[in-house]
Coordinates of C-alpha atoms and ligand atoms in Angstrom, one line a residue:
X1 CA 0.0 0.0 0.0
X2 CA 1.2 3.5 -0.8
X3 CA 1.7 5.5 2.3
X4 CA 1.7 9.2 2.9
X5 CA 4.5 10.6 4.9
X6 CA 5.5 14.1 6.3
X7 CA 8.3 16.0 4.5
X8 CA 9.7 19.4 3.8
X9 CA 9.6 20.4 0.2
X10 CA 10.3 23.3 -2.1
X11 CA 6.9 23.8 -3.8
X12 CA 8.6 25.6 -6.8
X13 CA 12.0 26.7 -7.8
X14 CA 13.5 29.2 -5.4
X15 CA 10.4 29.1 -3.1
X16 CA 11.2 28.5 0.6
X17 CA 10.8 25.0 1.8
X18 CA 7.7 24.2 3.7
X19 CA 6.0 21.3 5.5
X20 CA 4.0 19.0 3.3
X21 CA 3.3 15.3 2.6
X22 CA 4.5 12.9 -0.1
X23 CA 3.7 9.4 -1.2
X24 CA 6.0 6.4 -0.5
X25 CA 5.6 3.3 -2.6
X26 CA 4.5 0.0 -1.1
X27 CA 7.4 -2.0 0.3
X28 CA 8.3 -4.3 -2.6
X29 CA 10.0 -7.7 -2.5
X30 CA 13.5 -6.2 -2.4
X31 CA 12.7 -3.0 -0.5
X32 CA 13.3 -1.8 3.0
X33 CA 11.2 0.8 4.8
X34 CA 13.4 3.2 6.7
X35 CA 12.4 5.4 9.5
X36 CA 14.6 8.4 8.8
X37 CA 16.3 9.8 11.9
X38 CA 18.6 12.4 10.4
X39 CA 19.1 14.1 7.0
X40 CA 22.2 16.2 6.2
X41 CA 21.9 19.4 4.1
X42 CA 24.2 19.3 1.1
X43 CA 25.0 22.3 -1.0
X44 CA 23.6 20.2 -3.9
X45 CA 20.2 20.4 -2.2
X46 CA 20.3 24.2 -2.4
X47 CA 21.5 24.2 -6.1
X48 CA 18.6 21.9 -6.9
X49 CA 15.8 23.5 -4.7
X50 CA 16.7 26.8 -6.4
X51 CA 16.9 25.1 -9.8
X52 CA 20.4 26.4 -10.3
X53 CA 21.3 23.3 -12.4
X54 CA 18.0 23.5 -14.3
X55 CA 15.3 20.9 -15.1
X56 CA 14.3 20.5 -11.4
X57 CA 11.2 18.5 -10.6
X58 CA 8.8 20.3 -8.2
X59 CA 7.6 20.0 -5.6
X60 CA 11.0 18.8 -4.5
X61 CA 11.9 17.1 -1.2
X62 CA 15.7 17.4 -1.1
X63 CA 18.0 15.2 1.1
X64 CA 20.5 12.6 0.0
X65 CA 22.4 12.2 3.3
X66 CA 20.0 9.9 5.1
X67 CA 20.5 7.9 8.2
X68 CA 17.8 5.9 10.0
X69 CA 16.5 2.5 11.1
X70 CA 14.8 -0.2 9.1
X71 CA 11.3 -0.8 10.2
X72 CA 10.0 -3.3 7.6
X73 CA 11.6 -5.4 4.9
X74 CA 10.2 -7.1 1.8
X75 CA 9.9 -10.8 1.5
X76 CA 13.0 -11.2 -0.7
X77 CA 15.3 -8.9 1.4
X78 CA 18.5 -10.7 2.6
X79 CA 20.9 -7.9 3.6
X80 CA 18.7 -6.2 6.3
X81 CA 16.3 -6.8 9.0
X82 CA 14.0 -4.6 11.1
X83 CA 16.1 -2.6 13.6
X84 CA 19.2 -2.3 11.4
X85 CA 20.9 1.1 11.3
X86 CA 21.1 2.1 7.6
X87 CA 21.9 5.0 5.3
X88 CA 20.9 6.1 1.9
X89 CA 23.0 8.5 -0.3
X90 CA 22.5 10.2 -3.6
X91 CA 21.1 7.3 -5.6
X92 CA 18.3 4.7 -5.1
X93 CA 18.6 2.7 -8.3
X94 CA 20.5 2.4 -11.7
X95 CA 20.3 0.0 -14.6
X96 CA 22.4 -2.7 -12.9
X97 CA 23.4 -4.1 -16.3
X98 CA 25.9 -1.7 -17.9
X99 CA 29.7 -2.1 -17.5
X100 CA 29.8 0.7 -14.9
X101 CA 27.0 -0.8 -12.8
X102 CA 28.6 -4.2 -12.9
X103 CA 31.9 -2.6 -11.9
X104 CA 30.4 -0.9 -8.8
X105 CA 30.4 2.5 -10.5
X106 CA 26.6 2.9 -10.4
X107 CA 26.9 6.6 -10.1
X108 CA 28.3 6.6 -13.7
X109 CA 25.5 4.2 -15.0
X110 CA 25.4 4.4 -18.8
X111 CA 22.1 2.5 -19.0
X112 CA 20.0 5.6 -18.5
X113 CA 21.9 7.0 -15.6
X114 CA 21.5 6.6 -11.8
X115 CA 18.2 7.3 -10.3
X116 CA 18.7 10.2 -7.9
X117 CA 17.3 9.9 -4.3
X118 CA 15.2 13.0 -5.2
X119 CA 14.7 15.3 -8.2
X120 CA 14.5 12.2 -10.4
X121 CA 12.0 9.8 -11.9
X122 CA 12.3 6.2 -10.9
X123 CA 11.9 3.2 -13.3
X124 CA 8.1 3.4 -13.1
X125 CA 8.1 7.1 -13.9
X126 CA 7.3 8.3 -10.4
X127 CA 9.1 11.3 -8.9
X128 CA 11.6 10.4 -6.2
X129 CA 11.5 12.3 -2.9
X130 CA 14.5 12.6 -0.6
X131 CA 15.5 12.6 3.0
X132 CA 13.8 15.7 4.5
X133 CA 11.1 13.4 5.4
X134 CA 10.1 10.8 8.1
X135 CA 10.3 7.6 6.0
X136 CA 11.6 6.3 2.7
X137 CA 11.3 3.1 0.8
X138 CA 14.5 2.0 -0.9
X139 CA 15.8 -1.2 -2.7
X140 CA 18.1 -3.0 -0.4
X141 CA 20.8 -3.0 -3.1
X142 CA 21.1 0.8 -2.7
X143 CA 20.9 0.8 1.1
X144 CA 24.1 1.0 3.2
X145 CA 24.8 -0.4 6.6
X146 CA 25.9 2.1 9.2
X147 CA 28.6 0.4 11.3
X148 CA 28.2 0.2 15.1
X149 CA 30.2 2.9 16.7
X150 CA 29.1 5.6 14.3
X151 CA 26.2 7.6 15.7
X152 CA 23.4 8.2 13.1
X153 CA 23.6 12.0 13.3
X154 CA 27.3 12.3 12.4
X155 CA 27.1 9.4 10.0
X156 CA 24.3 11.0 7.8
X157 CA 26.7 13.5 6.0
X158 CA 29.0 10.6 5.1
X159 CA 26.5 9.4 2.6
X160 CA 27.3 12.3 0.3
X161 CA 30.0 14.5 1.7
X162 CA 32.0 11.5 3.0
X163 CA 31.9 9.4 -0.1
X164 CA 32.4 12.4 -2.5
X165 CA 35.8 13.0 -0.9
X166 CA 36.7 9.4 -0.1
X167 CA 36.3 8.3 -3.7
X168 CA 38.8 10.7 -5.4
X169 CA 41.2 10.6 -2.5
X170 CA 41.3 6.8 -2.8
X171 CA 41.4 6.8 -6.6
X172 CA 44.3 9.3 -6.8
X173 CA 46.2 7.5 -4.0
X174 CA 46.2 10.1 -1.2
X175 CA 48.4 8.6 1.4
X176 CA 51.8 8.7 3.1
X177 CA 54.3 10.9 1.2
X178 CA 51.6 12.7 -0.7
X179 CA 50.8 16.4 -0.5
X180 CA 47.1 16.9 -0.8
X181 CA 45.2 20.2 -0.8
X182 CA 41.5 20.5 -0.1
X183 CA 39.9 23.7 -1.5
X184 CA 36.9 25.0 0.5
X185 CA 36.3 24.1 4.2
X186 CA 32.6 23.4 4.1
X187 CA 30.6 20.2 4.3
X188 CA 32.6 18.2 1.7
X189 CA 35.9 19.9 2.5
X190 CA 35.9 19.2 6.2
X191 CA 35.3 15.5 5.5
X192 CA 38.1 15.7 2.9
X193 CA 40.5 16.9 5.5
X194 CA 39.6 14.2 8.0
X195 CA 39.8 11.4 5.4
X196 CA 43.0 12.6 3.7
X197 CA 44.6 12.9 7.1
X198 CA 43.4 9.4 8.1
X199 CA 44.8 8.0 4.9
X200 CA 48.2 9.4 5.9
X201 CA 48.6 12.3 3.5
X202 CA 50.1 15.7 4.3
X203 CA 47.0 17.9 4.2
X204 CA 46.7 21.6 3.3
X205 CA 43.4 23.6 3.4
X206 CA 43.0 26.4 0.9
X207 CA 40.1 28.5 2.2
X208 CA 39.0 32.0 1.2
X209 CA 40.2 33.4 4.6
X210 CA 41.9 32.3 7.7
X211 CA 38.6 32.5 9.7
X212 CA 38.4 28.7 10.2
X213 CA 42.1 28.0 10.5
X214 CA 41.9 26.7 14.1
X215 CA 39.1 24.3 13.1
X216 CA 41.0 23.1 10.0
X217 CA 44.1 22.2 12.0
X218 CA 42.0 20.4 14.6
X219 CA 40.2 18.4 11.8
X220 CA 43.7 17.1 10.8
X221 CA 45.1 19.7 8.4
X222 CA 48.9 20.2 8.6
X223 CA 48.8 23.6 6.9
X224 CA 46.1 26.3 6.2
X225 CA 46.3 29.1 3.7
X226 CA 43.9 31.9 2.6
X227 CA 43.3 32.1 -1.2
X228 CA 42.3 35.7 -0.8
X229 CA 46.0 36.4 -0.2
X230 CA 47.9 36.5 -3.5
X231 CA 51.1 35.5 -1.7
X232 CA 49.6 32.0 -1.2
X233 CA 49.8 31.2 -4.9
X234 CA 53.4 32.3 -5.1
X235 CA 54.4 30.5 -2.0
X236 CA 52.7 27.2 -2.9
X237 CA 53.5 27.1 -6.6
X238 CA 54.3 23.5 -7.7
X239 CA 53.6 22.0 -4.3
X240 CA 50.8 19.4 -4.5
X241 CA 50.4 15.9 -5.8
X242 CA 46.6 16.2 -5.6
X243 CA 44.2 19.1 -5.1
X244 CA 40.5 18.4 -4.6
X245 CA 38.2 21.4 -5.0
X246 CA 34.9 21.3 -3.2
X247 CA 34.0 24.9 -4.1
X248 CA 30.4 25.5 -5.1
X249 CA 31.2 28.6 -7.3
X250 CA 33.4 29.0 -10.4
X251 CA 37.1 29.1 -9.5
X252 CA 40.1 30.7 -11.4
X253 CA 41.4 27.2 -12.4
X254 CA 44.6 28.4 -14.0
X255 CA 45.8 29.8 -10.6
X256 CA 45.0 26.5 -8.8
X257 CA 46.6 24.3 -11.5
X258 CA 49.9 26.3 -10.9
X259 CA 50.0 24.8 -7.4
X260 CA 50.4 21.2 -8.7
X261 CA 53.7 19.4 -9.1
X262 CA 54.5 17.8 -12.5
X263 CA 52.0 15.0 -13.1
X264 CA 49.8 16.3 -10.3
X265 CA 46.0 16.2 -10.5
X266 CA 43.4 18.8 -9.8
X267 CA 40.1 17.0 -9.1
X268 CA 37.0 19.0 -9.1
X269 CA 33.9 17.8 -7.1
X270 CA 32.3 21.2 -6.6
X271 CA 29.3 21.7 -8.9
X272 CA 29.0 25.4 -9.7
X273 CA 26.0 26.6 -11.7
X274 CA 28.1 28.5 -14.2
X275 CA 30.8 27.2 -16.6
X276 CA 34.5 28.0 -15.8
X277 CA 37.2 29.0 -18.2
X278 CA 40.6 27.4 -18.6
X279 CA 43.9 28.3 -20.4
X280 CA 45.0 24.9 -21.7
X281 CA 48.7 25.8 -21.2
X282 CA 47.9 25.4 -17.5
X283 CA 47.8 21.6 -18.0
X284 CA 50.3 21.3 -20.8
X285 CA 53.2 22.6 -18.7
X286 CA 53.9 19.9 -16.1
X287 CA 51.7 17.2 -17.8
X288 CA 48.9 18.0 -15.3
X289 CA 45.5 16.3 -15.0
X290 CA 42.3 18.2 -14.6
X291 CA 39.6 15.7 -13.6
X292 CA 36.2 15.5 -11.9
X293 CA 34.6 12.9 -9.6
X294 CA 31.0 12.2 -8.7
X295 CA 30.0 10.7 -5.3
X296 CA 31.0 6.9 -5.3
X297 CA 29.5 3.5 -6.0
X298 CA 27.5 1.5 -3.5
X299 CA 30.4 -0.9 -2.7
X300 CA 32.8 2.0 -2.2
X301 CA 30.3 3.9 -0.1
X302 CA 30.1 0.9 2.3
X303 CA 33.9 0.7 2.3
X304 CA 34.0 4.4 3.2
X305 CA 31.5 4.0 6.0
X306 CA 33.6 1.1 7.4
X307 CA 36.8 3.1 7.0
X308 CA 35.2 6.1 8.9
X309 CA 34.0 3.9 11.7
X310 CA 37.4 2.2 12.0
X311 CA 39.1 5.7 12.2
X312 CA 36.4 7.3 14.4
X313 CA 35.5 9.8 11.7
X314 CA 32.1 11.4 11.6
X315 CA 30.9 14.8 10.4
X316 CA 31.1 17.9 12.5
X317 CA 27.4 18.9 12.6
X318 CA 24.9 21.5 13.7
X319 CA 21.7 19.7 14.5
X320 CA 18.7 21.7 13.4
X321 CA 14.9 21.5 13.5
X322 CA 13.0 21.2 10.2
X323 CA 11.7 24.8 10.6
X324 CA 15.3 26.1 10.4
X325 CA 16.0 24.6 7.0
X326 CA 15.5 27.9 5.1
X327 CA 17.8 29.7 7.5
X328 CA 20.4 27.0 7.2
X329 CA 20.3 27.3 3.4
X330 CA 21.2 31.0 3.8
X331 CA 24.1 30.2 6.1
X332 CA 25.5 27.5 3.7
X333 CA 25.3 30.1 0.9
X334 CA 27.3 32.5 3.1
X335 CA 30.0 29.8 3.8
X336 CA 28.8 30.0 7.4
X337 CA 28.4 26.3 8.2
X338 CA 30.5 24.4 10.7
X339 CA 30.5 22.0 9.0
X340 CA 27.2 20.3 8.1
X341 CA 23.7 21.1 9.0
X342 CA 21.8 18.0 9.9
X343 CA 18.0 17.9 10.3
X344 CA 16.5 16.1 13.2
X345 CA 13.7 14.5 11.2
X346 CA 11.6 14.0 14.4
X347 CA 10.8 17.7 14.0
X348 CA 9.3 17.4 10.6
Ligands
NAP1 P1 29.5 24.0 1.3 O1 29.4 23.4 2.7 O2 28.8 25.3 1.0 O3 31.1 24.2 1.1 C1 31.6 24.8 0.0 C2 32.8 25.7 0.4 O4 33.4 26.3 -0.8 C3 32.5 26.8 1.3 O5 32.4 26.5 2.7 C4 33.7 27.8 1.1 O6 34.8 27.3 1.8 C5 34.0 27.5 -0.4 N1 33.4 28.6 -1.3 C6 32.1 28.9 -1.4 N2 32.0 29.9 -2.3 C7 33.2 30.2 -2.7 C8 33.7 31.1 -3.7 N3 32.9 32.0 -4.3 N4 35.1 31.1 -3.9 C9 35.9 30.3 -3.2 N5 35.5 29.4 -2.3 C10 34.1 29.3 -2.1 O7 29.1 23.0 0.2 P2 29.2 21.4 0.1 O8 28.0 20.8 0.6 O9 30.5 21.0 0.7 O10 29.3 21.2 -1.5 C11 30.3 21.9 -2.3 C12 30.0 21.7 -3.8 O11 30.1 20.3 -4.1 C13 28.6 22.1 -4.2 O12 28.7 22.7 -5.5 C14 27.9 20.8 -4.3 O13 26.8 20.8 -5.2 C15 29.0 19.9 -4.9 N6 28.8 18.5 -4.6 C16 29.3 17.6 -5.6 C17 29.3 16.3 -5.4 C18 29.9 15.4 -6.4 O14 29.6 14.2 -6.4 N7 30.8 15.8 -7.3 C19 28.7 15.7 -4.3 C20 28.2 16.6 -3.3 C21 28.3 18.0 -3.5 P3 35.8 28.4 2.6 O15 34.9 29.2 3.5 O16 36.7 27.5 3.3 O17 36.4 29.2 1.5
ZN2 ZN1 25.3 15.9 -1.7
ZN3 ZN1 24.0 1.0 -15.4

């Protein structure tokens, strides 16, 4: 039976979010019903709720950093039972047949693309609704286990911010002997600092100002520089093996590429609404790589959760009530978040 659950939605592009209800499909054979406890606020929620990326589906219930408890399972479910602590990230399905899906890279599904947790249509053509809600029904194959030892509130942001940094840091071999810079100390960036440090890399934060320097060093950074200071770019020229940018706005890429060593890689995970420009000589000299990376696959997301539990890594959060979501959005846009807003979904 389809159920109706409480949620917070943007009724139209750029409209403030407000309380509403949305349908959840019946629990199918391979589905789990999750009582959502916490939902993180990712900057991607704001881009989409304000239709900055275009083609948004409204009303929109954002939220793809979901942590909760299983309350019911379908007859064919083998991975989970009622009472299990689980998470859901940015996708709830994909074709499962293409080479990428088979390789555990479902986020790059070429058989129609991954089905987003919200702002997408599922295989039956119904709109998906995300985690700013009390319950969600998800196929067990796209549901993650939250290890014991990680509280649900600080685990929720790992489902997007955590995996989005873990995946490129692992892929580009951040580790002992590697100099890694994280650009932007927000939700993604602060997890990048924690994870890169835990992987054994020498970590530098490149932030707009030195305002959050003490925090950055406590999170595990070895060095901290302000990008508003032109001397930073002279001082750090040719320094890094890997730079991961989490910046939500267009960056002057050429300046950042000058900070790489020969053969270094600049990996962009920030998803600005406008295009950026590039002088190709910035990558020709020094055989540099300019790359991007999107979240991570299901298997890798589980690996990341286990890694975070093993290293005692959760997000630094500000827990808020659902009626504070619009205010939280403004603070994220002002780079005034330390370091992830998480909604207590009991307040929805
Ligand atoms: P966030 O918490 O707002 O952090 C972004 C940080 O970027 C800010 O805290 C700020 O750090 C810096 N920043 C913001 N505006 C800037 C500007 N104009 N110039 C320079 N730096 C600026 O956002 P988030 O949730 O971490 O998300 C960051 C971006 O990643 C968003 O665009 C989001 O959509 C995208 N994203 C991508 C993926 C993926 O799979 N690729 C996944 C999740 C999110 P400082 O104050 O330290 O400068
Ligand atoms: Zn996200
Ligand atoms: Zn696929």
